[in-house]
Structure formats: C-alpha cells, structure tokens
mmCIF file of C-alpha atoms in Angstrom:
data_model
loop_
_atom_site.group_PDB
_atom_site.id
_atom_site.type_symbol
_atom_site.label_atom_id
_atom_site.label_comp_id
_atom_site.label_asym_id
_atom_site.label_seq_id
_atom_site.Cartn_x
_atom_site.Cartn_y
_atom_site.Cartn_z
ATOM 1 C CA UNK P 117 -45.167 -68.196 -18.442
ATOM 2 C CA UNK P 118 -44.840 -70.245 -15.279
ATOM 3 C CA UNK P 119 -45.258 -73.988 -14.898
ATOM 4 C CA UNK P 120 -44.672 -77.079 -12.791
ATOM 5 C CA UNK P 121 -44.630 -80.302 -14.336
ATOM 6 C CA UNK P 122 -44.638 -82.993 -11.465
ATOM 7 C CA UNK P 123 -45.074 -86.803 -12.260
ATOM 8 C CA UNK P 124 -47.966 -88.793 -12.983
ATOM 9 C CA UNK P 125 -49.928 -90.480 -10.221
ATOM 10 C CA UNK P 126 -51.077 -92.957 -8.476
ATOM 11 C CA UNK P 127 -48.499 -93.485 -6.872
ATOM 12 C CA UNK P 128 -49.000 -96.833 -4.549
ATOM 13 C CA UNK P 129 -46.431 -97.503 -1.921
ATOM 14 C CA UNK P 130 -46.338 -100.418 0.768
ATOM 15 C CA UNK P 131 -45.744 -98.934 4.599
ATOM 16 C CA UNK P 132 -42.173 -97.439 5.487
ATOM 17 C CA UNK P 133 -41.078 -97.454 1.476
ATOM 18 C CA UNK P 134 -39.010 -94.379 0.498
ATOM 19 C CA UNK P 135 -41.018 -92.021 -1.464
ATOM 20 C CA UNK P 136 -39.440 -89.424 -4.197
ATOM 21 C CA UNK P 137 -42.171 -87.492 -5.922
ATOM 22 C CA UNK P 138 -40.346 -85.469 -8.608
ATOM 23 C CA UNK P 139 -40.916 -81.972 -9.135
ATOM 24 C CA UNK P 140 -39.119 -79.347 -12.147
ATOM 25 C CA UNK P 141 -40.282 -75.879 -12.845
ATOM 26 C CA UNK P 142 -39.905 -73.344 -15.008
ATOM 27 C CA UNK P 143 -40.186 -69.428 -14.135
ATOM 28 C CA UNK P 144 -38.862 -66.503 -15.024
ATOM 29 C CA UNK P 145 -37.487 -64.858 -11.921
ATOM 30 C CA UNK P 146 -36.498 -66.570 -8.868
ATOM 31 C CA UNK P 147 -39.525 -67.875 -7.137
ATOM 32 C CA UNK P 148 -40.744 -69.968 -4.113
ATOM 33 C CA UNK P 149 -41.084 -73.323 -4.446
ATOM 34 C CA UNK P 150 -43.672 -75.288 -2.490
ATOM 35 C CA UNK P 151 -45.541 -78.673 -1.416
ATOM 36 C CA UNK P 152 -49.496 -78.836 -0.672
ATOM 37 C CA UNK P 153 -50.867 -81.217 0.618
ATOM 38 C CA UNK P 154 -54.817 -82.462 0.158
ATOM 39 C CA UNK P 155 -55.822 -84.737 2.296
ATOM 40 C CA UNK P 156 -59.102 -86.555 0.903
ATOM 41 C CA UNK P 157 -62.441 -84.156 1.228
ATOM 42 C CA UNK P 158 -59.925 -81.614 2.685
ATOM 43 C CA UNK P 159 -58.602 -78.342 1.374
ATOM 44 C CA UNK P 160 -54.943 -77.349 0.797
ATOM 45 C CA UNK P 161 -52.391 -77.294 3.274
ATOM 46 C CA UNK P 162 -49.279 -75.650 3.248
ATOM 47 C CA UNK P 163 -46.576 -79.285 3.756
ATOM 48 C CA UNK P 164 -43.008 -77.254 3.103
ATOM 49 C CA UNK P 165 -41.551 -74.470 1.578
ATOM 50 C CA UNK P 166 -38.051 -73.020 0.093
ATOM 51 C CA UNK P 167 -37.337 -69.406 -0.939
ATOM 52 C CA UNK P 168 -34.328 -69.805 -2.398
ATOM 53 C CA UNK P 169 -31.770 -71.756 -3.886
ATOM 54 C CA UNK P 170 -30.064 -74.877 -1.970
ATOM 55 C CA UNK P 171 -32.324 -74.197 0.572
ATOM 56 C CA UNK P 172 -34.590 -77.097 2.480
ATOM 57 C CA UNK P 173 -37.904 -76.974 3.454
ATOM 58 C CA UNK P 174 -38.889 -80.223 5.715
ATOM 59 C CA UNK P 175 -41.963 -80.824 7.625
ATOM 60 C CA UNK P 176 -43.322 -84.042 9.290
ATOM 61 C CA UNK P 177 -40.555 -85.905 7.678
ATOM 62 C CA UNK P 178 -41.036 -84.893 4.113
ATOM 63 C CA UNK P 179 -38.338 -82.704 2.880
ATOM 64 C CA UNK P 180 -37.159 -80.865 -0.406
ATOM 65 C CA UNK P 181 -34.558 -79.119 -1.979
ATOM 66 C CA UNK P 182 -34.375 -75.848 -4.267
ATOM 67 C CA UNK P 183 -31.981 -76.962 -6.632
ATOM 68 C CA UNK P 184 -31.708 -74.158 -9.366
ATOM 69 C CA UNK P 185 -28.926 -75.548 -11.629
ATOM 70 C CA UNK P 186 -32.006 -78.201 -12.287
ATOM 71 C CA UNK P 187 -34.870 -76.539 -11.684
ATOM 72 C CA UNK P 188 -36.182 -79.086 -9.327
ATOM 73 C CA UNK P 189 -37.756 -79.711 -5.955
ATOM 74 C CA UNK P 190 -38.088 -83.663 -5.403
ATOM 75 C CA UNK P 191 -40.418 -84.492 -2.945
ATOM 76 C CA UNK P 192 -39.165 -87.081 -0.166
ATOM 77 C CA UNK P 193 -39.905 -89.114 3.059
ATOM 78 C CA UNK P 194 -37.512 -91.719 4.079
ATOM 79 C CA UNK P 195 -40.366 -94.055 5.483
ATOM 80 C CA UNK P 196 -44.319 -93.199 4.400
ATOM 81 C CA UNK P 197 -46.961 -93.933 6.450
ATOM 82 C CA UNK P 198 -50.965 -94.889 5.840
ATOM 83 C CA UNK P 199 -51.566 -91.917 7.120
ATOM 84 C CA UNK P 200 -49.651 -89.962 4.291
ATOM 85 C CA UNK P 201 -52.048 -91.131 1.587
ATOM 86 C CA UNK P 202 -53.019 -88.105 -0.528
ATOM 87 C CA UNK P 203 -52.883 -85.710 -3.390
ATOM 88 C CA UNK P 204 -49.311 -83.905 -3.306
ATOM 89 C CA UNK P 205 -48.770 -80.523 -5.074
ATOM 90 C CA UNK P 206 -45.832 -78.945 -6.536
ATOM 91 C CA UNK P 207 -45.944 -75.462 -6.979
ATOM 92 C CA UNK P 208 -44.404 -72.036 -6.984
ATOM 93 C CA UNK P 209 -45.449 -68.498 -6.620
ATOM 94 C CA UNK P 210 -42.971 -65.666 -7.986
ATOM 95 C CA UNK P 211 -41.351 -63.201 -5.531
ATOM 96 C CA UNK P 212 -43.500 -60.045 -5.101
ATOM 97 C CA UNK P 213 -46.714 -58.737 -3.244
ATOM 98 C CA UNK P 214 -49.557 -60.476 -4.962
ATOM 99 C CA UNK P 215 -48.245 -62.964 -7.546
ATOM 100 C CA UNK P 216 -50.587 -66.183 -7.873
ATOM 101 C CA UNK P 217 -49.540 -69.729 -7.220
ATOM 102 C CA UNK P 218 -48.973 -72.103 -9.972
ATOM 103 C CA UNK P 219 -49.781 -75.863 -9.134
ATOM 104 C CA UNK P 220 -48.665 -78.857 -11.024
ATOM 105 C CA UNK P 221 -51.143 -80.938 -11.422
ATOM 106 C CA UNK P 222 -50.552 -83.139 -8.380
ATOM 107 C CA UNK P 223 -49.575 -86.922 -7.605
ATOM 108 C CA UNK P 224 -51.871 -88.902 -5.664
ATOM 109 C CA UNK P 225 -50.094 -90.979 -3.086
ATOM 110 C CA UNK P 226 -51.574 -94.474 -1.969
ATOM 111 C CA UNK P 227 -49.505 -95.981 1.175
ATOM 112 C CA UNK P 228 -51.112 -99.228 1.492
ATOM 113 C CA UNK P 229 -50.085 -101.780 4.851
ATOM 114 C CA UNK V 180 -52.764 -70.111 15.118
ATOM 115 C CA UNK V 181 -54.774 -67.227 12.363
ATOM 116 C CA UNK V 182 -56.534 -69.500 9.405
ATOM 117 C CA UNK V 183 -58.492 -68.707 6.625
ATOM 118 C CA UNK V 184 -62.394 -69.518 6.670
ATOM 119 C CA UNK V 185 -64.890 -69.876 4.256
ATOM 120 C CA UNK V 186 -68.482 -70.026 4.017
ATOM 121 C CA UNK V 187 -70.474 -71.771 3.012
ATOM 122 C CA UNK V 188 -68.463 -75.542 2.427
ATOM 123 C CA UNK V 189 -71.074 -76.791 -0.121
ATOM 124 C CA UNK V 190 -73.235 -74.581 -2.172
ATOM 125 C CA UNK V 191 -75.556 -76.256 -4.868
ATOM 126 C CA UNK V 192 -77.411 -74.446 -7.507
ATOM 127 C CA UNK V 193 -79.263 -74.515 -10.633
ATOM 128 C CA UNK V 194 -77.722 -73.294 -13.942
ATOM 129 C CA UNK V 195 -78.246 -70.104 -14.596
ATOM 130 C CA UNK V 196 -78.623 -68.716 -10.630
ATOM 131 C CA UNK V 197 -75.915 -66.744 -8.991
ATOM 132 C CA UNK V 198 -73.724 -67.618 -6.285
ATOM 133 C CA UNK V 199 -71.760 -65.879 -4.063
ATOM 134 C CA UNK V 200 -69.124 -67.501 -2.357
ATOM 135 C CA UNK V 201 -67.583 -65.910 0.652
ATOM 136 C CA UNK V 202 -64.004 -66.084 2.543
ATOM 137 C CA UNK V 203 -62.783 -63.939 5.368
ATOM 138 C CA UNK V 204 -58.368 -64.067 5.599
ATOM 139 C CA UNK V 205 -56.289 -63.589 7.946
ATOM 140 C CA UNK V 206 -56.853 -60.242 9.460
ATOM 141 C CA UNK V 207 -53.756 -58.694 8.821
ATOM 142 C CA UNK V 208 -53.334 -60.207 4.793
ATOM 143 C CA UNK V 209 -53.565 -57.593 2.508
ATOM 144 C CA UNK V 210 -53.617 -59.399 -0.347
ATOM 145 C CA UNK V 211 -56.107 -61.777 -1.630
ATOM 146 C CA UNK V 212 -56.692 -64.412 -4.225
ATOM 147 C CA UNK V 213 -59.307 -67.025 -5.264
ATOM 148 C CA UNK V 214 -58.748 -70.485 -6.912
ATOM 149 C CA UNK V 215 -60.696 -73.062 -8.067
ATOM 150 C CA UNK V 216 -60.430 -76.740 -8.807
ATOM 151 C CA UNK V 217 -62.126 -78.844 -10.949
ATOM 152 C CA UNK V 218 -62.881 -82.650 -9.404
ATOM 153 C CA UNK V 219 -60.013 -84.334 -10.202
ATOM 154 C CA UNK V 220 -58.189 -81.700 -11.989
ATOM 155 C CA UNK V 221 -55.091 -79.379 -10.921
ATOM 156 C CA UNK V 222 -55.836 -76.226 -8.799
ATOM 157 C CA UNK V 223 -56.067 -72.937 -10.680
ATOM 158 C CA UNK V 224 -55.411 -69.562 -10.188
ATOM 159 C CA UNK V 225 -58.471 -67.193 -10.798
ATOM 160 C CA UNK V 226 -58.110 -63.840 -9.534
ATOM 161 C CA UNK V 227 -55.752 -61.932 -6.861
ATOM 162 C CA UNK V 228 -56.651 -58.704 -5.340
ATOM 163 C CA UNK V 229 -54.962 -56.115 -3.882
ATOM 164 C CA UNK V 230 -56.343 -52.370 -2.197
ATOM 165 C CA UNK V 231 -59.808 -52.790 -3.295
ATOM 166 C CA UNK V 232 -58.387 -53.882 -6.900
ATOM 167 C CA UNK V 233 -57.839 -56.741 -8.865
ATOM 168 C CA UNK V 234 -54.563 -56.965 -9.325
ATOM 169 C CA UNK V 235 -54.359 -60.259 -12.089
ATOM 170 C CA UNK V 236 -56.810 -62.135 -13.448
ATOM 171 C CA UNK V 237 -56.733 -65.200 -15.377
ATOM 172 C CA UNK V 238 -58.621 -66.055 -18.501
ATOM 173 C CA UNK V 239 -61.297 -67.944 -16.585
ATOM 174 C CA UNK V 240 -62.050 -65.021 -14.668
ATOM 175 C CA UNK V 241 -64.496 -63.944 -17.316
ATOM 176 C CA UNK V 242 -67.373 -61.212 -17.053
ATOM 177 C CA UNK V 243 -69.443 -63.832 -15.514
ATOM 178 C CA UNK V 244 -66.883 -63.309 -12.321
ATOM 179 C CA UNK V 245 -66.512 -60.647 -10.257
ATOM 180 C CA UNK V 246 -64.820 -59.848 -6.546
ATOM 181 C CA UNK V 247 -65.340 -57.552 -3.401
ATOM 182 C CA UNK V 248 -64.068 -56.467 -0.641
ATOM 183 C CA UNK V 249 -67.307 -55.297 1.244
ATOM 184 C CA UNK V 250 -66.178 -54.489 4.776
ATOM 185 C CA UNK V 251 -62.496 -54.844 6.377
ATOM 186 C CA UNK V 252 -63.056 -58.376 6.916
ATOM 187 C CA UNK V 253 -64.880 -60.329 4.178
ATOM 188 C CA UNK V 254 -63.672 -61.002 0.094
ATOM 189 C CA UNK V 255 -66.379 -62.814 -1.796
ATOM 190 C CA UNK V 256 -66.878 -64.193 -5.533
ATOM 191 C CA UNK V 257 -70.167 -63.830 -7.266
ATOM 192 C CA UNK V 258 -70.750 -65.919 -10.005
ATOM 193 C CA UNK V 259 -73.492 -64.226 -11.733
ATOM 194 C CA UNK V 260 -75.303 -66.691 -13.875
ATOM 195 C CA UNK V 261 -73.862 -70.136 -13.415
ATOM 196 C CA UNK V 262 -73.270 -72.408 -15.908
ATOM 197 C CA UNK V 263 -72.743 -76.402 -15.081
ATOM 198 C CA UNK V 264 -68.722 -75.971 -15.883
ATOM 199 C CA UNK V 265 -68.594 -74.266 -12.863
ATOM 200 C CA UNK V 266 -69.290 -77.069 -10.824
ATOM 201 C CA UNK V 267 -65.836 -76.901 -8.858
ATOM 202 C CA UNK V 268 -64.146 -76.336 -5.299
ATOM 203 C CA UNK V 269 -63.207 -72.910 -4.771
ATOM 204 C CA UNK V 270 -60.461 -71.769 -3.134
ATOM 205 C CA UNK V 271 -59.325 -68.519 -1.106
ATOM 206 C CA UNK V 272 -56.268 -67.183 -0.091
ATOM 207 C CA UNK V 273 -54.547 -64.319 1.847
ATOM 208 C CA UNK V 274 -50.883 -62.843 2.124
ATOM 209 C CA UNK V 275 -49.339 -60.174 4.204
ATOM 210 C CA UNK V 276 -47.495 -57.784 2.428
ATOM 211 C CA UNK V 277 -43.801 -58.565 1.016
ATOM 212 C CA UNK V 278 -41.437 -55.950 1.917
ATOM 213 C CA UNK V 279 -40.028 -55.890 5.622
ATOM 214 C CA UNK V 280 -40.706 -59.502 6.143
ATOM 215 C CA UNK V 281 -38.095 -60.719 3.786
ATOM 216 C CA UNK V 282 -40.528 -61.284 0.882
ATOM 217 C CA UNK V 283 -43.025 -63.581 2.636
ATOM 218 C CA UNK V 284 -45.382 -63.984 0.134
ATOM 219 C CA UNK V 285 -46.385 -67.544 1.282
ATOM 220 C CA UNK V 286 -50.361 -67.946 0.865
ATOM 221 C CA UNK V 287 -52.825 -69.112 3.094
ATOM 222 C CA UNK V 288 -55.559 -71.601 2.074
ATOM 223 C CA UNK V 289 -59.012 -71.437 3.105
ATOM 224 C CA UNK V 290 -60.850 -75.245 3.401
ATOM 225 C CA UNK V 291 -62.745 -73.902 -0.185
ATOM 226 C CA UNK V 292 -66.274 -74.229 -1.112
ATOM 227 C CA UNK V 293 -67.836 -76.905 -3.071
ATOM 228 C CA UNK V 294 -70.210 -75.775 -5.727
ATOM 229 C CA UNK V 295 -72.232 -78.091 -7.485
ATOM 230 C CA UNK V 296 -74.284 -76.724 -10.460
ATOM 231 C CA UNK V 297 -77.452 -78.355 -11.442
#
C-alpha cells in the first residue's frame, strides 16, 4: 500500500537557518504529493502541493519538488522564521475521486531566536 | 474564501456514551472523508464517502463507527459506545469531483474536534 516516510523530529533551528525536511514515498500510481501544516492547537492546513512530476509547489517561501526518479518531495525554506515553528506533514493522496490522504508521521519544527 | 467547519471543537465524554461529531464541507464537495489523530501521533485516514456511500474504510473504522449524510449540508460520525482509545482529534474533509477540473482531488481540512473520553 501507500506510505510516506518523512524524518524524525524535533527539528530545532536558530532564526533565518535553511531548513530541508526530507520527504520519500512510495505509491502505486502517480499521486499528489503534499505539505500540511499544524500550527500548535490548530488543525491542518493545506502549505503546498505538486500533481505531477518535476513540478513545484511553493507557498510563503517554503517550496518542494516532485521528483519521481527518487520518489521524494524535500521540504525547504531558504530562511525560517519563529513564526514557522510547527508540526510539518508529508503526504500524498492517489489520483481519483475519493482516494484518502496518507500522512507521514510529521516533523516538528522549533525556530528558536 | 469556502472552508470547512466543524462542530463542536471539544467534546468530552464518559466511556461507554456515544458521540456524534459533526462537519459541514464546502458546499459544492462531493466527496467526503473523516480522519483522526491521536495526541502526538500521525494523522489517519478513517473513512471517505461518496453519494450517500462509503466509499473506503480503514480498519479502525470498526462497527463501533458509522457516517451520514443527513441533509445536503451536514456529514457526521457517531461513535456509538466510546471507549477511552478514542480519545483523539477528529478530522473532516471535502473534495469536488475529479474529472473536468484536471483531477483536483486536493482535500479540504476542517479545524477537527477534540474528543476526550473519560
């Protein structure tokens, strides 16, 4: 079946450090590949997206990239801010009308000044 | 900008009681899905449902689970006699339909429900 396998957490960063939160997957189609975000005491929120291969998905700075030939999507901001402390989820969703989301487990991110 | 909302955001109960949690999508989704995560834990897929039917269920989704689609705007999720493993947030979601938007099956999160058995 499907699964994302992200890495561990905590992650603790000092203000403007570059993150990389690494992300591989394994499906059985071609899916979509996405980032949630969960801010704390919050729900999920949708941070970026890509549908296909090669393609980016970016969003307040964070970006990623569908890379099929690795079965990755790499989670990155040039310069974090306090603000970005959180839990991060990988996850993707095959193509289709109703087919569920599969999370990783998520990596807590800690952005300290 | 349309959003998901559910009701209500904390629901405690004692063991055994039953719970029904309540969401109502996006008003043009038709399909719909709940989730649930344990504190701490990753976020897990429990049911999606699709013209009045579930379409998938996982192998939480036990008898003790069930879903409706009451009216044209509400999907709820009765537990019917909880048990303290339940103690979890729940999530729901929504999604238009695939085909003539290129696919878009991107889901929409509600804020969830926190249920804390007793």
């Amino acid at each position: 079946g499907d699964s994302v396998t992200q890495m561990e957490g905590p992650v603790t960063l000092s203000e403007e450090a570059f993150l990389t939160i690494n992300c591989t997957y394994t499906a059985t189609g071609y899916p979509s590949l996405f980032w949630y975000v969960q801010y704390p005491g919050e729900g999920l929120q949708l941070l970026l997206k890509a549908t296909k291969a090669d393609d980016k998905g970016s969003n307040k700075g964070f970006e990623a990239t569908y890379r099929k030939e690795t079965t990755s999507f790499h989670l990155e901001k040039g310069s974090v801010q306090v603000s970005d402390s959180a839990v991060y989820f990988c996850a993707l969703s095959e193509t289709g009308g109703y087919q569920k989301v599969t999370f990783g487990t998520g990596t807590k991110l800690q952005v300290i000044p | 900008e349309p959003e998901v909302t559910q009701t209500p955001s904390h629901q405690v109960t004692q063991m055994g009681q039953e719970v029904i949690l309540r969401c109502v999508p996006i008003s043009n989704h038709l399909y719909f899905y709940w989730y649930r995560q344990i504190l701490g834990q990753k976020v897990e897929f429990l049911v999606s449902f699709y013209n009045n039917e579930i379409s998938e269920k996982s192998e939480i989704f036990d008898d003790q689970f069930s879903v409706e689609r009451p009216d044209g705007s509400n999907f709820t999720l009765k537990i019917r006699s909880t048990k303290l493993e339940d103690s979890a947030m729940y999530f729901c979601a929504s999604s238009e339909l695939g085909s003539g938007t290129g696919g878009n099956n991107e889901q929409f999160f509600g804020p969830g429900t926190r249920l804390t058995v007793l």
